[in-house]
PDB file of C-alpha atoms in Angstrom:
ATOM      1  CA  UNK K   1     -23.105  19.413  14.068  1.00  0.00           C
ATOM      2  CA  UNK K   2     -19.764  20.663  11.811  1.00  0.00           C
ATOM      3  CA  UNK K   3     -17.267  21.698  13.159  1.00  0.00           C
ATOM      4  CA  UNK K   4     -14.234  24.191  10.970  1.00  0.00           C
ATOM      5  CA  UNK K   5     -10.843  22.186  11.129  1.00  0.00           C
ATOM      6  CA  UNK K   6      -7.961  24.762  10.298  1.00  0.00           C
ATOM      7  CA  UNK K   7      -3.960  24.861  10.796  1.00  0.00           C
ATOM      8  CA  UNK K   8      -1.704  26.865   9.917  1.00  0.00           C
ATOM      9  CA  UNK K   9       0.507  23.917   9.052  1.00  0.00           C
ATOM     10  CA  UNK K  10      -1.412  23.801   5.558  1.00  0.00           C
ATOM     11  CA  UNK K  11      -2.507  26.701   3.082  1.00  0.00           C
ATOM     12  CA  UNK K  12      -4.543  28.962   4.485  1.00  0.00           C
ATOM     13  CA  UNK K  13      -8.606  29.569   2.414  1.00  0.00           C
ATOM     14  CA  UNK K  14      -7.844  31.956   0.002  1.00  0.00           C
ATOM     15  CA  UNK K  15     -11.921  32.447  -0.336  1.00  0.00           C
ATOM     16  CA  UNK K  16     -15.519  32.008   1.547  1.00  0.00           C
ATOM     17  CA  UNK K  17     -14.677  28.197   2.397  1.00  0.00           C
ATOM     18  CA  UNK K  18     -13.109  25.855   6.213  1.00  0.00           C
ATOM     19  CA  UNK K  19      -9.939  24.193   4.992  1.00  0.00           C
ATOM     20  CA  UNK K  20     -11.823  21.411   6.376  1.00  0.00           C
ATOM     21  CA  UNK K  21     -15.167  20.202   8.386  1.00  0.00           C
ATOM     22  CA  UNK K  22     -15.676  17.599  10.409  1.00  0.00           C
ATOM     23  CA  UNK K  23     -19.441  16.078  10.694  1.00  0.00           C
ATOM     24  CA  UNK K  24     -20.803  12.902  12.241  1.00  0.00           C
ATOM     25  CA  UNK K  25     -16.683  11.014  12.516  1.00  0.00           C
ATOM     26  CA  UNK K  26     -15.953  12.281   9.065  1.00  0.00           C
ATOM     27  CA  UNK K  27     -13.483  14.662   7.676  1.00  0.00           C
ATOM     28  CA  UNK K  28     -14.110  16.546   4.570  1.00  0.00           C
ATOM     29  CA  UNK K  29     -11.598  18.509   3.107  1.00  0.00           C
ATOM     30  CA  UNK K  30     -11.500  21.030   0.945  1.00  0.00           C
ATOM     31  CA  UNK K  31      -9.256  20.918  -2.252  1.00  0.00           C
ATOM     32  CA  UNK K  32      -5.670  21.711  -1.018  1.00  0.00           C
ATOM     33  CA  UNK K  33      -2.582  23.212  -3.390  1.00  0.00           C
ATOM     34  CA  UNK K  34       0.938  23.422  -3.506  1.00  0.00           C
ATOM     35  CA  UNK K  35       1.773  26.284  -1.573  1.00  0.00           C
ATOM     36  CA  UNK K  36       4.072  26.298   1.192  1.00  0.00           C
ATOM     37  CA  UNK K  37       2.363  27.484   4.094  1.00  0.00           C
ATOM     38  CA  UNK K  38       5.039  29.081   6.127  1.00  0.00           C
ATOM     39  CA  UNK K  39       7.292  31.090   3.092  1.00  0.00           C
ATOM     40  CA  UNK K  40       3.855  31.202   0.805  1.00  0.00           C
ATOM     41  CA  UNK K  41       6.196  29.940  -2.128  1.00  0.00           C
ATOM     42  CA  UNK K  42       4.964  27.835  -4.500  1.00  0.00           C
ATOM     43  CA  UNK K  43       7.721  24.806  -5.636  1.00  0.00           C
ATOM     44  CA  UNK K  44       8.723  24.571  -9.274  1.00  0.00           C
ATOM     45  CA  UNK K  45       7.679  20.994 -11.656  1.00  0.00           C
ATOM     46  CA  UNK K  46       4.721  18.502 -10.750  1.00  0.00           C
ATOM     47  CA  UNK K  47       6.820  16.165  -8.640  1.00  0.00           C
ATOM     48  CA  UNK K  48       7.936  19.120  -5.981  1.00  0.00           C
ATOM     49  CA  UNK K  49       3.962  20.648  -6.143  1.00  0.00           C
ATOM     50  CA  UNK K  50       2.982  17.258  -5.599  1.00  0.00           C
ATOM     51  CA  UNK K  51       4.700  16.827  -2.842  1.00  0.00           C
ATOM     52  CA  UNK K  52       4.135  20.078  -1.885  1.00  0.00           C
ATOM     53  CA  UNK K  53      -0.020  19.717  -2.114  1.00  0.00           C
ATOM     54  CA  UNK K  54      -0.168  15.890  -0.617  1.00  0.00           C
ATOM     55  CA  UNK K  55       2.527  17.121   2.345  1.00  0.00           C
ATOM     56  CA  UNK K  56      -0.693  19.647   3.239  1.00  0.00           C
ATOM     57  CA  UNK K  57      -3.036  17.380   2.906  1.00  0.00           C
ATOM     58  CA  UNK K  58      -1.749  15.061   5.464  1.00  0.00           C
ATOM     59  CA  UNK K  59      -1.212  17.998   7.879  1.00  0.00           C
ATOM     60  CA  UNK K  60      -4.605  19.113   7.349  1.00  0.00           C
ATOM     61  CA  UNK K  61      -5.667  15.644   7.996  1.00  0.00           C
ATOM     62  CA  UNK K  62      -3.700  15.398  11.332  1.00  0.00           C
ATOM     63  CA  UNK K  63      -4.946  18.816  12.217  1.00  0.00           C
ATOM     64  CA  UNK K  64      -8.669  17.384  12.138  1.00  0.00           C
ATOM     65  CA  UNK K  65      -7.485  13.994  14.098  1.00  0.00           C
ATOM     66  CA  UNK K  66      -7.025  11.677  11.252  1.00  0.00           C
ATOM     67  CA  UNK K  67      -4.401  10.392   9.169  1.00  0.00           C
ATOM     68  CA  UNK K  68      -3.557   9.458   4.988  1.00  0.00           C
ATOM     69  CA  UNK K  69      -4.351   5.958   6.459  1.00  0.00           C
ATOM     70  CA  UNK K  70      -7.879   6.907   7.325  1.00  0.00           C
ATOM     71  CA  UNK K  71      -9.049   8.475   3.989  1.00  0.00           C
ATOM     72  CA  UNK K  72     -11.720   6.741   1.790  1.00  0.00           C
ATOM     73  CA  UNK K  73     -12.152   9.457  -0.680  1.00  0.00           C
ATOM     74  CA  UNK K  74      -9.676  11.726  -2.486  1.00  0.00           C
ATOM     75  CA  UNK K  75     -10.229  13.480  -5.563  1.00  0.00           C
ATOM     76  CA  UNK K  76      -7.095  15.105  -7.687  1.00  0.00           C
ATOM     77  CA  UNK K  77      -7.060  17.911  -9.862  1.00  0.00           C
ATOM     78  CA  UNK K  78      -4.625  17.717 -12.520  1.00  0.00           C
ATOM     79  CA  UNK K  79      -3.391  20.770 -14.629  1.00  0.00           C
ATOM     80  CA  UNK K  80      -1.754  18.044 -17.118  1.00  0.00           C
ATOM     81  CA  UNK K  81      -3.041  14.546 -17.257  1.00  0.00           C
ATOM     82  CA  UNK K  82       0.539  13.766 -18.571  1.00  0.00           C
ATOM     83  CA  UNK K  83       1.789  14.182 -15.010  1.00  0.00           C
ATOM     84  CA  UNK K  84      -0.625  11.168 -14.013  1.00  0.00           C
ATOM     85  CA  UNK K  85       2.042   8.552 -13.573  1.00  0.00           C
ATOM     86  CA  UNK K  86       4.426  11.468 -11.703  1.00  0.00           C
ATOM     87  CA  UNK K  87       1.779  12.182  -9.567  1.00  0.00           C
ATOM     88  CA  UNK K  88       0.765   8.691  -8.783  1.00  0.00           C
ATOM     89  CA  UNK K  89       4.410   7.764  -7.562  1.00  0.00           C
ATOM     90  CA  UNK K  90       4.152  10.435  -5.397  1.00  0.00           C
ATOM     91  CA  UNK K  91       0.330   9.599  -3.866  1.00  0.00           C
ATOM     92  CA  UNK K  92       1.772   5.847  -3.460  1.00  0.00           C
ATOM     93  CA  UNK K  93       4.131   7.451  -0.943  1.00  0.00           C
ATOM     94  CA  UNK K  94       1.816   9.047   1.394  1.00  0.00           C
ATOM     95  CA  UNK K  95      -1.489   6.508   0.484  1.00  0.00           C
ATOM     96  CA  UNK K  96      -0.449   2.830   1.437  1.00  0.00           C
ATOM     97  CA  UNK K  97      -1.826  -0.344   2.464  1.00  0.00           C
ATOM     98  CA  UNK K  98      -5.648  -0.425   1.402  1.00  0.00           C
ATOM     99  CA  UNK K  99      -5.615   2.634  -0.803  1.00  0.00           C
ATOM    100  CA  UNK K 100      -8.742   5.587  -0.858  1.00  0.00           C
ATOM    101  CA  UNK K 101     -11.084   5.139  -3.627  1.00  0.00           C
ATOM    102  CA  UNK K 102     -10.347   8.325  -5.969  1.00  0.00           C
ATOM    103  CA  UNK K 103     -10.949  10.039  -9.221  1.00  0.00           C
ATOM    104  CA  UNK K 104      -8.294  12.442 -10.718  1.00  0.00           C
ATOM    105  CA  UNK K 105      -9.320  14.684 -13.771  1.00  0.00           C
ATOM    106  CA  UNK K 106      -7.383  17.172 -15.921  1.00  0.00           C
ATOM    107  CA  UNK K 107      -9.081  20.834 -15.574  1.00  0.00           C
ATOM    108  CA  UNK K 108      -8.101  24.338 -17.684  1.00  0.00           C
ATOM    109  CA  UNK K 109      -6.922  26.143 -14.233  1.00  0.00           C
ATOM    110  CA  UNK K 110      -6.038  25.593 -10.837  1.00  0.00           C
ATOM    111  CA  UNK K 111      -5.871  28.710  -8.168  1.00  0.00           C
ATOM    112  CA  UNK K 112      -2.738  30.112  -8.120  1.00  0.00           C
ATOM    113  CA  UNK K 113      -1.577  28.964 -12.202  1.00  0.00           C
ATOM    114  CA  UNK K 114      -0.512  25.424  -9.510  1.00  0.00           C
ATOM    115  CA  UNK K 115       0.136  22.111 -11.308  1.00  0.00           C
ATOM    116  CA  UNK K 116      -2.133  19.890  -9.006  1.00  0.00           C
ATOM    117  CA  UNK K 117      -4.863  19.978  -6.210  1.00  0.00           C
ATOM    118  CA  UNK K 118      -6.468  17.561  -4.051  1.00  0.00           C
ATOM    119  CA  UNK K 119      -9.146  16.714  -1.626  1.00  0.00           C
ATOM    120  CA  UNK K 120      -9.977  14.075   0.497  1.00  0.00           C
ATOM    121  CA  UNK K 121     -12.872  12.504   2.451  1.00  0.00           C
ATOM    122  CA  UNK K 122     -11.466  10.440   5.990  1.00  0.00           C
ATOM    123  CA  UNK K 123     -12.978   8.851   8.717  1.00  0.00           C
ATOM    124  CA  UNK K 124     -11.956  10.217  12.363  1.00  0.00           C
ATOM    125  CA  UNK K 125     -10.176   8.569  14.488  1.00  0.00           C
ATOM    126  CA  UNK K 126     -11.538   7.722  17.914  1.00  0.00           C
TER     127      UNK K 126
END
């Protein structure tokens, strides 16, 4: 059975899609942006929209039960692979101890003209 995780502490779907779903202990979520959730306002530069789209992320995860500490999976969508280092001082701030497995690829567009997105696969916590 899945079951639709949503708060309004993260981005609301813009589109046909759950922010997240939860099936069989495991949280799937889908790919989360930079927007503030409250004031809708998107932050200027990669380090403030990273912080921005990982700060989501981790309340979307917490909305669902689950933590940073209990993701295995995240995948990050990168406007500019030059912000890769940028980006991963940031995700070492929220990600610690044994860190997810993850990919991270540069793409043409994000929704929204946004810098970065990411999604992440966690186990639920009992």
């Amino acid at each position: 059975m899945k079951k639709k995780i949503s708060t309004s502490k993260a981005p609301a779907a813009i589109g046909p899609y759950s922010q997240a779903i939860e099936v069989n202990g495991m949280v799937y979520t889908s790919g989360v942006i930079p927007v503030d959730p409250q004031s809708g306002i998107i932050p200027e530069g990669i380090e403030m929209q990273a912080k921005q789209a990982i700060g989501n992320l981790v309340c979307l995860l917490e909305a669902a039960g689950t933590s940073a500490e209990n993701v295995v999976k995240t995948t990050v969508f990168l406007q500019d692979m030059n912000d890769f280092a940028t980006v991963n001082a940031i995700y070492a701030q929220f990600f610690t101890g044994t860190y997810p497995a993850r990919s991270c690829v540069e793409v043409a567009r994000l929704p929204k003209d946004v810098l970065i997105e990411i999604e992440a696969i966690a186990v639920k916590e009992e």
